[in-house]
Short mmCIF file of C-alpha atoms in Angstrom, two decimals:
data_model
loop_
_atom_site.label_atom_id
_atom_site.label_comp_id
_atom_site.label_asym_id
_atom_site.label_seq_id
_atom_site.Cartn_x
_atom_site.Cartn_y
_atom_site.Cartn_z
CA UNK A 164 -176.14 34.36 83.44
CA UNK A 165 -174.88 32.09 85.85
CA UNK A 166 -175.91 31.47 89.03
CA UNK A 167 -174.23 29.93 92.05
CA UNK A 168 -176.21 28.14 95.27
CA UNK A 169 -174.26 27.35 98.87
CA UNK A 170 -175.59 24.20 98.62
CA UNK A 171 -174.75 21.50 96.35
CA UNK A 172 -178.47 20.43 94.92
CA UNK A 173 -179.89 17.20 94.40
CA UNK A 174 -182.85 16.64 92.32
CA UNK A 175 -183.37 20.58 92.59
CA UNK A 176 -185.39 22.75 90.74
CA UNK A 177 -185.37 26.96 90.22
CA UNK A 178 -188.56 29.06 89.28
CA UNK A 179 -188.29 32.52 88.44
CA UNK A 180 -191.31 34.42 88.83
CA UNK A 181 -191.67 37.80 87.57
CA UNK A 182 -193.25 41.38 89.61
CA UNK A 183 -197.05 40.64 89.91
CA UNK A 184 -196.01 36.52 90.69
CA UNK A 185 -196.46 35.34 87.25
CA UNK A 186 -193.74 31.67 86.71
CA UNK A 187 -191.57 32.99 83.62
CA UNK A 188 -189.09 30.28 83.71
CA UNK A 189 -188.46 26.70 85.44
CA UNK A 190 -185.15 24.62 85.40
CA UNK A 191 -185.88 20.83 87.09
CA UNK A 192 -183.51 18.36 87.99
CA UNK A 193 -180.26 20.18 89.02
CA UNK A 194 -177.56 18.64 90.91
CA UNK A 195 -175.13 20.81 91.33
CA UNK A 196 -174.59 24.20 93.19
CA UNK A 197 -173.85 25.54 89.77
CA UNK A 198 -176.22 26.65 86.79
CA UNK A 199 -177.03 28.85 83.87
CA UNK A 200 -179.97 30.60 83.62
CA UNK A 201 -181.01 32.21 80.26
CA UNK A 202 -182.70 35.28 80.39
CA UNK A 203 -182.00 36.83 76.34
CA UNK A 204 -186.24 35.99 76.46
CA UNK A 205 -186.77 37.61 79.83
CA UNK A 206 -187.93 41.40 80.07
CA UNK A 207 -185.98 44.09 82.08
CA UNK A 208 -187.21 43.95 85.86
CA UNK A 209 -187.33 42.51 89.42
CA UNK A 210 -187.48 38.89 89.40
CA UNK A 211 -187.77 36.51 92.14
CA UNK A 212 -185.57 33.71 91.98
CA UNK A 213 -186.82 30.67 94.15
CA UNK A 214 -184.75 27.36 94.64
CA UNK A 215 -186.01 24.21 95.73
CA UNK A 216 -184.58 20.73 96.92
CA UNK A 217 -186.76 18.07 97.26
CA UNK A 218 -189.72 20.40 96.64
CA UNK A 219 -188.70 22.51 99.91
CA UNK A 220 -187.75 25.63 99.44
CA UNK A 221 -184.24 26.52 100.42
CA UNK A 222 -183.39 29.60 99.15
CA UNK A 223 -184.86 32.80 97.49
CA UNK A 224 -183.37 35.65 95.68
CA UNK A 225 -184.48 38.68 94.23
CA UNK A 226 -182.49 39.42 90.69
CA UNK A 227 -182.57 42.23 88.45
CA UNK A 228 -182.57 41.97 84.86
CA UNK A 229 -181.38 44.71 82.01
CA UNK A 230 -180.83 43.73 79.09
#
């Protein structure tokens, strides 16, 4: 899937963590608003989706997988 941010990232970085707070996935150094996540591995569910710039948090997103 891809995913789109407002912001243009530098240096950014996206964790996905799944219901009971468990990292499933990370993507590091993204620098640009625009990226693909792959979730063919993940399992159907609530995710949180947390993006980071700079190792601040700037955004956070819940996302629903079904595969």
């Amino acid at each position: 899937m891809t995913l789109k941010s407002d912001i243009n990232l530098e240096n950014g970085s996206l964790e996905l963590f799944n219901e009971i707070g468990q990292k499933v996935k990370e993507i590091v150094n993204i620098n640009t608003n625009e990226f693909i996540l792959d979730g063919k591995n993940l399992v159907n569910g609530v995710y949180l989706l947390v993006l980071k710039q700079n190792k601040k948090i700037i955004e956070t997103k819940k996302i629903i997988v079904k595969n």
